[in-house]
Amino acid sequence: AYVRSESKRAGLRGGDDAGKSAEARLEAVPWYRLGCEALSFDISRLAVNMSGKLLAVVGTHQVAVVVLPAATGRPTGGAFKAARAETGEQSTGVWVDCRSMLLGENAPTRRHSEAAASSARTRVVDVLWHALSTRDAHLLVLQANGAVRMFDVTEDADVPEQTLSLFDSGFTMSRAVGFCMGGTAGWARMTLYVLTNTGELFSLCPVVPKRCSLDRAWLEDLLEAAKMDVREWVAEEYEASSYIYTPPELVAARAAVRWLDQLLELDSAGSADRMLLTLPTSLLQPAAVQGPYLFQPEPVSASGYCSDSSGADSDAGQDADCDPDDACDVLHMETGMGVSLVAIAYCDAHVEVFADLEP
């Protein structure tokens, strides 16, 4: 298997191509085919990390990571030294062999047995790279059964660093279909939003890599806000009949204070604004699951939105498991005005947008 890689930057230069359209200039860009031994499955989607060095390749039940060649305008070094001319086609591309690895292939757990691999409940539905990873190397993998596995691909591609579960309560008819990270306000950058096919939205927080890069001022602001919550809710705590009633909001606020205090203590002697931390196991506590969230007011019904679509055209490119009434993807966006937006897409081509007033 191979992945075609093109350099748009080279194709948009001026000079001799100044009079050509952007499309024509892109077509003239030299391109390379990346040879990846791990890619022995049909590819459903791709995800490049922020540094552009790693590429996640997603199949039905498998995920592979490809180490991309160095980004350079000319094939002068690195993997390009071993580039070989392509034969049998009229194109001028060349092959570049790249290191690739399958994730979770040798993990000693029944989750990766052949029986589990053939189950629709363990189908891989989405992946994303965690923005707080120190090495930009933590990949989150979402399965239809609500399991979220986090891999540090530079440390261990076989066993996930962390495993989270959305449906801990037991069997459910819903299945996870997409996820995204929050924005930068408050706890949002450590919050993972997970969407089910029924349109229910859940969140898991905090979701942080073991090796993470965190902003000190941001953590201090979170700590101060958590302490304010403690002072606000402590008045609601009372004792009756030898029983101490503690509001759940107070329990959560106290837990946040303890957790944030321990994070800051890991780099208490540091002076840099950015903290590069390696979290102990005690701080990689299971993320709290919240939801499903209540949307008010309820969105206007979009039933029959695509009622005019029929035949082969309506099924083109549609997931076989995607009913027209099913939700299929979620996106969290920041407006820059103190309000975040959550967009939920449905298989019948309509999108519902909600305001997240308390990120």
CSV table of C-alpha atoms in Angstrom, one decimal:
chain,number,residue,atom,x,y,z
A,1,ALA,CA,0.0,0.0,0.0
A,2,TYR,CA,1.1,3.6,-0.5
A,3,VAL,CA,0.1,7.1,0.3
A,4,ARG,CA,0.5,9.8,-2.2
A,5,SER,CA,2.1,13.0,-0.8
A,6,GLU,CA,2.2,16.3,-2.6
A,7,SER,CA,3.9,19.6,-1.8
A,8,LYS,CA,1.4,22.4,-2.4
A,9,ARG,CA,3.9,25.0,-1.2
A,10,ALA,CA,6.3,24.3,-4.1
A,11,GLY,CA,3.4,24.5,-6.6
A,12,LEU,CA,2.2,27.9,-5.5
A,13,ARG,CA,5.5,29.7,-6.2
A,14,GLY,CA,5.6,32.6,-8.7
A,15,GLY,CA,8.1,32.9,-11.5
A,16,ASP,CA,7.4,30.9,-14.6
A,17,ASP,CA,4.1,29.6,-13.1
A,18,ALA,CA,2.8,33.1,-12.3
A,19,GLY,CA,0.3,33.2,-15.1
A,20,LYS,CA,-1.1,29.7,-14.4
A,21,SER,CA,-4.1,29.0,-12.3
A,22,ALA,CA,-3.7,27.6,-8.8
A,23,GLU,CA,-5.0,24.2,-9.9
A,24,ALA,CA,-2.6,24.1,-12.9
A,25,ARG,CA,0.3,24.9,-10.6
A,26,LEU,CA,-0.7,22.2,-8.2
A,27,GLU,CA,-0.9,19.7,-11.0
A,28,ALA,CA,2.7,20.5,-11.9
A,29,VAL,CA,4.1,19.8,-8.5
A,30,PRO,CA,6.4,16.8,-8.2
A,31,TRP,CA,5.0,14.2,-5.9
A,32,TYR,CA,6.1,11.1,-4.1
A,33,ARG,CA,4.6,7.8,-3.3
A,34,LEU,CA,5.2,6.7,0.3
A,35,GLY,CA,5.8,3.0,0.6
A,36,CYS,CA,4.4,1.7,3.9
A,37,GLU,CA,4.6,-2.0,4.8
A,38,ALA,CA,2.0,-1.7,7.6
A,39,LEU,CA,-0.7,-0.6,5.2
A,40,SER,CA,-2.4,-3.9,4.3
A,41,PHE,CA,-6.0,-2.7,4.7
A,42,ASP,CA,-8.5,-0.4,3.0
A,43,ILE,CA,-8.0,3.2,4.1
A,44,SER,CA,-11.0,5.2,5.3
A,45,ARG,CA,-9.3,8.4,6.5
A,46,LEU,CA,-6.0,10.1,7.2
A,47,ALA,CA,-4.9,12.5,10.0
A,48,VAL,CA,-1.6,14.4,10.0
A,49,ASN,CA,-0.2,15.6,13.4
A,50,MET,CA,0.5,19.3,13.9
A,51,SER,CA,4.2,19.1,13.2
A,52,GLY,CA,3.5,17.3,9.9
A,53,LYS,CA,5.9,14.4,10.8
A,54,LEU,CA,3.4,11.7,11.6
A,55,LEU,CA,0.4,10.4,9.6
A,56,ALA,CA,-2.4,8.3,11.1
A,57,VAL,CA,-4.0,5.9,8.6
A,58,VAL,CA,-7.3,4.5,9.6
A,59,GLY,CA,-9.0,1.3,8.4
A,60,THR,CA,-12.1,-0.5,9.6
A,61,HIS,CA,-10.5,-2.1,12.6
A,62,GLN,CA,-6.9,-1.1,12.2
A,63,VAL,CA,-4.9,2.1,12.7
A,64,ALA,CA,-1.3,2.6,11.4
A,65,VAL,CA,1.1,5.5,11.9
A,66,VAL,CA,3.5,6.5,9.1
A,67,VAL,CA,6.6,8.5,9.8
A,68,LEU,CA,6.6,11.1,7.0
A,69,PRO,CA,9.8,12.2,5.1
A,70,ALA,CA,11.3,15.5,6.1
A,71,ALA,CA,9.3,18.5,4.7
A,72,THR,CA,11.7,19.9,2.1
A,73,GLY,CA,11.3,21.4,-1.4
A,74,ARG,CA,14.0,19.1,-2.9
A,75,PRO,CA,14.7,15.4,-2.3
A,76,THR,CA,18.2,15.9,-0.9
A,77,GLY,CA,18.2,14.1,2.4
A,78,GLY,CA,16.6,11.8,4.9
A,79,ALA,CA,14.2,9.3,3.4
A,80,PHE,CA,14.5,11.0,0.0
A,81,LYS,CA,18.1,9.6,-0.4
A,82,ALA,CA,16.6,6.2,-0.9
A,83,ALA,CA,13.9,7.4,-3.3
A,84,ARG,CA,13.5,5.3,-6.4
A,85,ALA,CA,11.9,6.1,-9.7
A,86,GLU,CA,8.4,4.8,-10.3
A,87,THR,CA,7.9,2.5,-13.3
A,88,GLY,CA,4.9,1.3,-15.2
A,89,GLU,CA,3.1,4.6,-15.2
A,90,GLN,CA,3.3,7.8,-17.1
A,91,SER,CA,3.8,10.0,-14.1
A,92,THR,CA,7.1,11.4,-12.9
A,93,GLY,CA,6.7,10.4,-9.3
A,94,VAL,CA,9.1,8.4,-7.2
A,95,TRP,CA,8.8,5.9,-4.3
A,96,VAL,CA,10.0,6.8,-0.8
A,97,ASP,CA,10.0,4.0,1.7
A,98,CYS,CA,8.7,5.2,5.1
A,99,ARG,CA,8.7,3.6,8.5
A,100,SER,CA,5.2,2.5,9.5
A,101,MET,CA,3.6,0.7,12.4
A,102,LEU,CA,0.3,-0.8,13.3
A,103,LEU,CA,-1.2,0.3,16.6
A,104,GLY,CA,-2.3,-2.3,19.2
A,105,GLU,CA,-1.4,-5.3,17.2
A,106,ASN,CA,0.5,-7.2,19.9
A,107,ALA,CA,-1.3,-6.0,23.0
A,108,PRO,CA,-2.0,-9.0,25.3
A,109,THR,CA,-5.7,-8.5,25.7
A,110,ARG,CA,-8.9,-10.1,24.3
A,111,ARG,CA,-9.8,-6.7,22.8
A,112,HIS,CA,-7.4,-7.4,20.0
A,113,SER,CA,-8.5,-11.0,19.4
A,114,GLU,CA,-9.7,-12.0,15.9
A,115,ALA,CA,-13.2,-12.3,17.3
A,116,ALA,CA,-13.2,-8.8,18.6
A,117,ALA,CA,-11.6,-7.5,15.4
A,118,SER,CA,-14.6,-8.7,13.3
A,119,SER,CA,-17.1,-7.1,15.6
A,120,ALA,CA,-18.9,-3.9,14.5
A,121,ARG,CA,-18.7,-2.7,18.1
A,122,THR,CA,-14.9,-2.5,17.9
A,123,ARG,CA,-14.8,-0.7,14.6
A,124,VAL,CA,-12.5,2.3,14.5
A,125,VAL,CA,-14.6,5.4,13.9
A,126,ASP,CA,-12.2,8.3,14.4
A,127,VAL,CA,-8.7,9.4,15.4
A,128,LEU,CA,-7.1,12.6,16.5
A,129,TRP,CA,-3.8,13.9,17.7
A,130,HIS,CA,-3.7,15.4,21.2
A,131,ALA,CA,-2.6,19.0,21.1
A,132,LEU,CA,-1.0,18.9,24.6
A,133,SER,CA,1.5,16.1,23.7
A,134,THR,CA,5.1,17.1,24.4
A,135,ARG,CA,6.4,15.3,21.3
A,136,ASP,CA,3.2,15.8,19.2
A,137,ALA,CA,3.0,12.0,19.2
A,138,HIS,CA,-0.1,11.1,21.3
A,139,LEU,CA,-2.9,9.6,19.1
A,140,LEU,CA,-6.4,9.1,20.4
A,141,VAL,CA,-8.4,6.2,18.8
A,142,LEU,CA,-12.2,6.0,19.1
A,143,GLN,CA,-14.1,2.8,18.6
A,144,ALA,CA,-17.8,2.3,18.0
A,145,ASN,CA,-18.2,0.7,21.5
A,146,GLY,CA,-17.2,4.0,23.1
A,147,ALA,CA,-13.6,2.9,24.0
A,148,VAL,CA,-11.0,5.6,23.6
A,149,ARG,CA,-7.4,4.5,23.5
A,150,MET,CA,-4.4,6.9,23.7
A,151,PHE,CA,-1.1,5.8,22.2
A,152,ASP,CA,2.3,7.5,22.6
A,153,VAL,CA,3.6,6.2,19.3
A,154,THR,CA,7.2,7.1,20.2
A,155,GLU,CA,7.1,4.9,23.3
A,156,ASP,CA,4.9,1.9,22.6
A,157,ALA,CA,2.7,1.2,19.5
A,158,ASP,CA,1.4,-2.0,20.9
A,159,VAL,CA,-0.1,-1.1,24.3
A,160,PRO,CA,-2.1,2.1,24.8
A,161,GLU,CA,-0.8,4.5,27.4
A,162,GLN,CA,-4.4,5.1,28.6
A,163,THR,CA,-7.8,3.5,27.9
A,164,LEU,CA,-11.0,5.4,28.6
A,165,SER,CA,-14.6,4.1,28.2
A,166,LEU,CA,-17.7,6.1,27.5
A,167,PHE,CA,-20.2,3.3,28.2
A,168,ASP,CA,-18.9,1.9,31.5
A,169,SER,CA,-22.5,1.3,32.8
A,170,GLY,CA,-22.9,-1.7,30.5
A,171,PHE,CA,-24.6,-2.6,27.2
A,172,THR,CA,-26.1,0.2,25.2
A,173,MET,CA,-27.7,0.4,21.8
A,174,SER,CA,-25.9,3.6,21.0
A,175,ARG,CA,-22.5,3.6,19.3
A,176,ALA,CA,-19.9,6.3,19.2
A,177,VAL,CA,-19.5,8.0,15.8
A,178,GLY,CA,-17.1,10.9,16.3
A,179,PHE,CA,-15.1,12.9,18.8
A,180,CYS,CA,-13.2,16.2,19.1
A,181,MET,CA,-11.2,18.1,21.7
A,182,GLY,CA,-12.5,21.4,23.1
A,183,GLY,CA,-11.0,24.9,22.6
A,184,THR,CA,-8.6,26.8,24.8
A,185,ALA,CA,-10.9,28.3,27.4
A,186,GLY,CA,-11.0,26.8,30.9
A,187,TRP,CA,-11.0,23.1,31.0
A,188,ALA,CA,-11.9,22.8,27.4
A,189,ARG,CA,-8.4,22.0,26.1
A,190,MET,CA,-8.4,18.9,28.4
A,191,THR,CA,-12.0,18.0,27.5
A,192,LEU,CA,-12.8,15.3,24.9
A,193,TYR,CA,-16.3,15.5,23.4
A,194,VAL,CA,-17.8,12.2,22.1
A,195,LEU,CA,-20.8,11.9,19.9
A,196,THR,CA,-23.2,8.9,19.5
A,197,ASN,CA,-25.3,8.0,16.5
A,198,THR,CA,-28.4,9.0,18.4
A,199,GLY,CA,-27.1,12.6,18.6
A,200,GLU,CA,-26.2,12.4,22.3
A,201,LEU,CA,-23.1,14.3,23.3
A,202,PHE,CA,-20.8,13.3,26.2
A,203,SER,CA,-17.5,14.7,27.5
A,204,LEU,CA,-14.5,13.2,29.3
A,205,CYS,CA,-12.2,15.4,31.4
A,206,PRO,CA,-9.4,15.6,32.1
A,207,VAL,CA,-7.8,13.8,29.1
A,208,VAL,CA,-4.1,14.5,29.2
A,209,PRO,CA,-1.1,12.7,27.8
A,210,LYS,CA,1.5,11.3,30.2
A,211,ARG,CA,4.2,13.4,28.6
A,212,CYS,CA,2.5,16.8,28.2
A,213,SER,CA,3.2,20.4,27.6
A,214,LEU,CA,1.1,22.7,29.7
A,215,ASP,CA,0.9,26.5,30.1
A,216,ARG,CA,1.6,27.5,33.7
A,217,ALA,CA,-0.6,30.6,33.7
A,218,TRP,CA,-3.5,28.6,32.4
A,219,LEU,CA,-3.2,26.0,35.2
A,220,GLU,CA,-2.9,28.7,37.8
A,221,ASP,CA,-6.1,30.3,36.5
A,222,LEU,CA,-7.9,26.9,36.6
A,223,LEU,CA,-6.6,26.4,40.2
A,224,GLU,CA,-7.9,29.8,41.3
A,225,ALA,CA,-11.3,29.2,39.7
A,226,ALA,CA,-11.5,25.8,41.4
A,227,LYS,CA,-10.7,27.3,44.8
A,228,MET,CA,-13.5,29.9,44.3
A,229,ASP,CA,-15.9,27.0,43.5
A,230,VAL,CA,-14.9,25.4,46.8
A,231,ARG,CA,-15.5,28.6,48.7
A,232,GLU,CA,-18.9,29.0,47.0
A,233,TRP,CA,-20.2,25.5,47.6
A,234,VAL,CA,-18.7,24.8,51.1
A,235,ALA,CA,-21.6,26.6,52.6
A,236,GLU,CA,-23.9,23.9,51.2
A,237,GLU,CA,-22.2,21.2,53.1
A,238,TYR,CA,-23.9,20.2,56.4
A,239,GLU,CA,-24.1,17.4,58.9
A,240,ALA,CA,-27.3,15.6,59.9
A,241,SER,CA,-27.7,12.5,62.0
A,242,SER,CA,-24.0,11.7,61.9
A,243,TYR,CA,-24.1,12.0,58.1
A,244,ILE,CA,-22.2,14.7,56.3
A,245,TYR,CA,-23.9,15.8,53.1
A,246,THR,CA,-21.5,17.2,50.5
A,247,PRO,CA,-22.8,18.7,47.2
A,248,PRO,CA,-21.4,16.9,44.2
A,249,GLU,CA,-20.2,20.3,42.9
A,250,LEU,CA,-18.1,20.7,46.0
A,251,VAL,CA,-16.7,17.2,45.6
A,252,ALA,CA,-15.7,18.0,42.0
A,253,ALA,CA,-14.2,21.3,43.0
A,254,ARG,CA,-12.1,19.8,45.8
A,255,ALA,CA,-10.8,17.1,43.4
A,256,ALA,CA,-9.9,19.7,40.9
A,257,VAL,CA,-7.9,21.7,43.4
A,258,ARG,CA,-6.0,18.6,44.6
A,259,TRP,CA,-5.2,17.5,41.0
A,260,LEU,CA,-4.1,21.0,39.8
A,261,ASP,CA,-2.0,21.5,42.9
A,262,GLN,CA,-0.1,18.2,42.2
A,263,LEU,CA,0.4,19.2,38.6
A,264,LEU,CA,2.0,22.5,39.5
A,265,GLU,CA,4.1,20.9,42.2
A,266,LEU,CA,5.8,18.7,39.5
A,267,ASP,CA,7.5,21.9,38.2
A,268,SER,CA,7.4,24.0,41.3
A,269,ALA,CA,11.0,25.2,40.9
A,270,GLY,CA,10.6,26.0,37.2
A,271,SER,CA,10.2,29.5,35.9
A,272,ALA,CA,9.3,28.9,32.3
A,273,ASP,CA,5.8,29.8,31.1
A,274,ARG,CA,5.5,26.4,29.4
A,275,MET,CA,5.9,23.3,31.6
A,276,LEU,CA,7.1,20.0,30.1
A,277,LEU,CA,5.8,17.3,32.4
A,278,THR,CA,5.8,13.6,32.8
A,279,LEU,CA,2.8,12.7,34.8
A,280,PRO,CA,3.0,9.9,37.4
A,281,THR,CA,0.3,7.2,37.2
A,282,SER,CA,-1.5,8.7,40.2
A,283,LEU,CA,-2.3,11.8,38.1
A,284,LEU,CA,-3.5,9.8,35.1
A,285,GLN,CA,-6.8,9.2,36.9
A,286,PRO,CA,-9.7,8.0,34.8
A,287,ALA,CA,-11.4,10.9,33.1
A,288,ALA,CA,-14.9,11.8,34.5
A,289,VAL,CA,-17.7,11.1,32.0
A,290,GLN,CA,-20.5,13.7,31.8
A,291,GLY,CA,-23.6,13.6,29.7
A,292,PRO,CA,-25.6,13.2,27.7
A,293,TYR,CA,-25.9,17.0,27.6
A,294,LEU,CA,-29.3,18.7,27.4
A,295,PHE,CA,-29.7,21.0,24.5
A,296,GLN,CA,-32.1,23.9,25.1
A,297,PRO,CA,-34.0,24.9,23.1
A,298,GLU,CA,-34.3,21.7,21.1
A,299,PRO,CA,-33.2,22.1,17.5
A,300,VAL,CA,-35.9,22.3,14.8
A,301,SER,CA,-36.7,18.9,13.3
A,302,ALA,CA,-35.0,18.3,10.0
A,303,SER,CA,-36.9,15.1,9.1
A,304,GLY,CA,-37.3,14.7,5.4
A,305,TYR,CA,-34.4,17.1,4.7
A,306,CYS,CA,-33.1,14.9,2.0
A,307,SER,CA,-36.4,13.4,0.9
A,308,ASP,CA,-35.8,14.5,-2.7
A,309,SER,CA,-32.6,12.4,-2.8
A,310,SER,CA,-33.1,8.9,-4.1
A,311,GLY,CA,-31.3,6.1,-5.9
A,312,ALA,CA,-27.6,5.7,-6.2
A,313,ASP,CA,-26.8,9.4,-5.9
A,314,SER,CA,-28.2,9.5,-2.3
A,315,ASP,CA,-26.0,6.6,-1.2
A,316,ALA,CA,-22.8,7.8,-2.8
A,317,GLY,CA,-20.0,8.0,-0.3
A,318,GLN,CA,-22.4,7.3,2.6
A,319,ASP,CA,-21.3,4.9,5.4
A,320,ALA,CA,-23.2,1.7,5.2
A,321,ASP,CA,-23.9,1.9,9.0
A,322,CYS,CA,-25.1,5.5,8.8
A,323,ASP,CA,-28.9,5.9,8.8
A,324,PRO,CA,-30.2,9.2,7.5
A,325,ASP,CA,-31.4,10.1,11.0
A,326,ASP,CA,-28.0,9.3,12.6
A,327,ALA,CA,-25.5,11.8,13.8
A,328,CYS,CA,-22.1,11.3,12.2
A,329,ASP,CA,-19.6,13.9,13.4
A,330,VAL,CA,-19.0,16.7,16.0
A,331,LEU,CA,-16.8,19.8,15.9
A,332,HIS,CA,-16.0,22.3,18.8
A,333,MET,CA,-15.3,25.8,17.7
A,334,GLU,CA,-14.3,29.1,19.5
A,335,THR,CA,-15.8,32.4,18.4
A,336,GLY,CA,-13.4,34.7,20.2
A,337,MET,CA,-16.2,36.4,22.0
A,338,GLY,CA,-16.3,34.2,25.1
A,339,VAL,CA,-18.7,31.7,23.7
A,340,SER,CA,-17.8,28.4,22.1
A,341,LEU,CA,-19.9,26.5,19.5
A,342,VAL,CA,-20.6,22.8,19.1
A,343,ALA,CA,-21.6,21.6,15.6
A,344,ILE,CA,-23.2,18.2,15.1
A,345,ALA,CA,-23.5,16.8,11.6
A,346,TYR,CA,-26.1,14.3,10.5
A,347,CYS,CA,-26.1,11.7,7.8
A,348,ASP,CA,-29.0,13.5,6.0
A,349,ALA,CA,-26.7,16.4,5.4
A,350,HIS,CA,-28.0,18.9,8.0
A,351,VAL,CA,-25.9,20.4,10.8
A,352,GLU,CA,-27.1,21.5,14.3
A,353,VAL,CA,-25.1,24.3,16.0
A,354,PHE,CA,-25.2,24.9,19.8
A,355,ALA,CA,-23.6,27.4,22.1
A,356,ASP,CA,-21.4,26.1,24.8
A,357,LEU,CA,-21.9,28.7,27.5
A,358,GLU,CA,-19.8,27.0,30.2
A,359,PRO,CA,-16.7,25.4,28.7
